[in-house]
Short mmCIF file of C-alpha atoms in Angstrom, two decimals:
data_model
loop_
_atom_site.label_atom_id
_atom_site.label_comp_id
_atom_site.label_asym_id
_atom_site.label_seq_id
_atom_site.Cartn_x
_atom_site.Cartn_y
_atom_site.Cartn_z
CA GLN A 1 -5.33 -5.63 11.10
CA LEU A 2 -1.49 -4.79 9.95
CA GLY A 3 0.80 -3.63 12.95
CA ARG A 4 2.30 0.25 12.66
CA HIS A 5 6.01 -1.09 11.16
CA GLN A 6 4.32 -4.44 9.54
CA VAL A 7 5.29 -4.38 5.27
CA MET A 8 1.93 -5.16 3.30
CA SER A 9 3.82 -7.43 1.03
CA ARG A 10 6.23 -8.64 2.76
CA VAL A 11 3.20 -10.42 4.94
CA LEU A 12 0.98 -11.33 2.35
CA ASP A 13 4.53 -12.79 0.11
CA ASP A 14 4.41 -14.27 3.48
CA ALA A 15 0.60 -15.77 3.27
CA MET A 16 0.44 -16.25 -0.09
CA GLY A 17 3.76 -17.95 -0.27
CA CYS A 18 5.94 -16.93 -3.15
CA ARG A 19 6.84 -12.74 -3.81
CA LEU A 20 4.45 -10.38 -5.68
CA ARG A 21 5.02 -7.56 -7.26
CA HIS A 22 2.86 -4.33 -8.67
CA HIS A 23 1.04 -4.19 -11.38
CA TRP A 24 -0.35 -1.51 -10.20
CA ARG A 25 -1.14 1.50 -8.12
CA ALA A 26 -2.74 4.84 -8.11
CA PHE A 27 -2.29 7.17 -5.91
CA SER A 28 -5.48 9.71 -4.33
CA ALA A 29 -6.23 12.44 -2.17
CA MET A 30 -9.23 13.08 0.09
CA ALA A 31 -10.85 13.88 3.11
CA CYS A 32 -10.19 11.47 6.59
CA SER A 33 -13.78 9.99 7.36
CA LEU A 34 -15.10 9.44 11.01
CA ASP A 35 -13.23 5.56 10.90
CA ASP A 36 -10.09 6.75 9.17
CA ALA A 37 -9.23 9.94 11.77
CA ASP A 38 -10.45 7.43 14.31
CA ALA A 39 -8.11 4.10 13.24
CA LEU A 40 -4.56 6.85 12.14
CA ASP A 41 -5.18 8.92 14.92
CA LEU A 42 -5.83 12.20 12.62
CA SER A 43 -8.84 14.68 12.61
CA PRO A 44 -12.22 14.94 10.66
CA GLY A 45 -11.41 16.10 7.35
CA ASP A 46 -7.36 15.86 7.92
CA ALA A 47 -5.80 15.24 4.56
CA LEU A 48 -5.44 12.01 3.50
CA LEU A 49 -3.21 9.86 0.97
CA VAL A 50 -4.58 6.85 -0.72
CA ARG A 51 -2.59 4.94 -2.27
CA GLU A 52 -3.92 1.46 -3.87
CA GLY A 53 -3.04 -0.92 -6.49
CA VAL A 54 -2.72 -4.60 -6.98
CA MET A 55 -0.14 -7.03 -6.62
CA GLY A 56 0.38 -10.59 -7.83
CA HIS A 57 2.69 -13.19 -9.58
CA ALA A 58 4.56 -14.48 -12.85
CA GLY A 59 1.38 -12.29 -14.38
CA THR A 60 -1.31 -13.11 -12.02
CA PRO A 61 -3.30 -10.10 -9.86
CA LEU A 62 -3.77 -12.00 -6.07
CA ALA A 63 -4.47 -8.88 -4.25
CA TYR A 64 -5.97 -5.95 -4.44
CA VAL A 65 -4.46 -3.44 -1.75
CA LYS A 66 -4.97 0.10 -0.62
CA ARG A 67 -3.77 1.94 1.73
CA ARG A 68 -4.70 5.61 3.37
CA MET A 69 -2.31 8.05 5.34
CA ALA A 70 -1.80 10.70 6.65
CA GLY A 71 -1.29 13.77 3.80
CA GLU A 72 0.74 16.56 5.09
CA SER A 73 3.90 14.32 5.01
CA ALA A 74 3.90 11.33 2.48
CA ARG A 75 7.48 10.17 0.06
CA PHE A 76 7.16 7.60 -2.33
CA VAL A 77 9.90 6.20 -4.29
CA LEU A 78 9.19 3.78 -6.78
CA ARG A 79 11.96 0.95 -7.97
CA TYR A 80 10.71 -1.76 -10.29
CA THR A 81 12.54 -3.99 -11.85
CA THR A 82 12.19 -6.50 -14.02
CA GLU A 83 10.86 -10.49 -13.40
CA ASP A 84 14.20 -11.54 -13.93
CA ASP A 85 15.33 -9.72 -10.94
#
């Protein structure tokens, strides 16, 4: 389990020994389950934002990532670059 302020992509980069890139991401909303409520310090039924996707290197998928967060306030800025960047 990640620490509160750890960035998943950096942890995966270190574990894989290379810089991973996002192949795709999807966003959805759902009600908070009992397990998620306990882990995220929320109430069951609260709104959750779910982000999932695949990360990889050199066109090869290496990791499926699924993240849940409180849905009442979330903001994402997606900046994608070419493989040459």
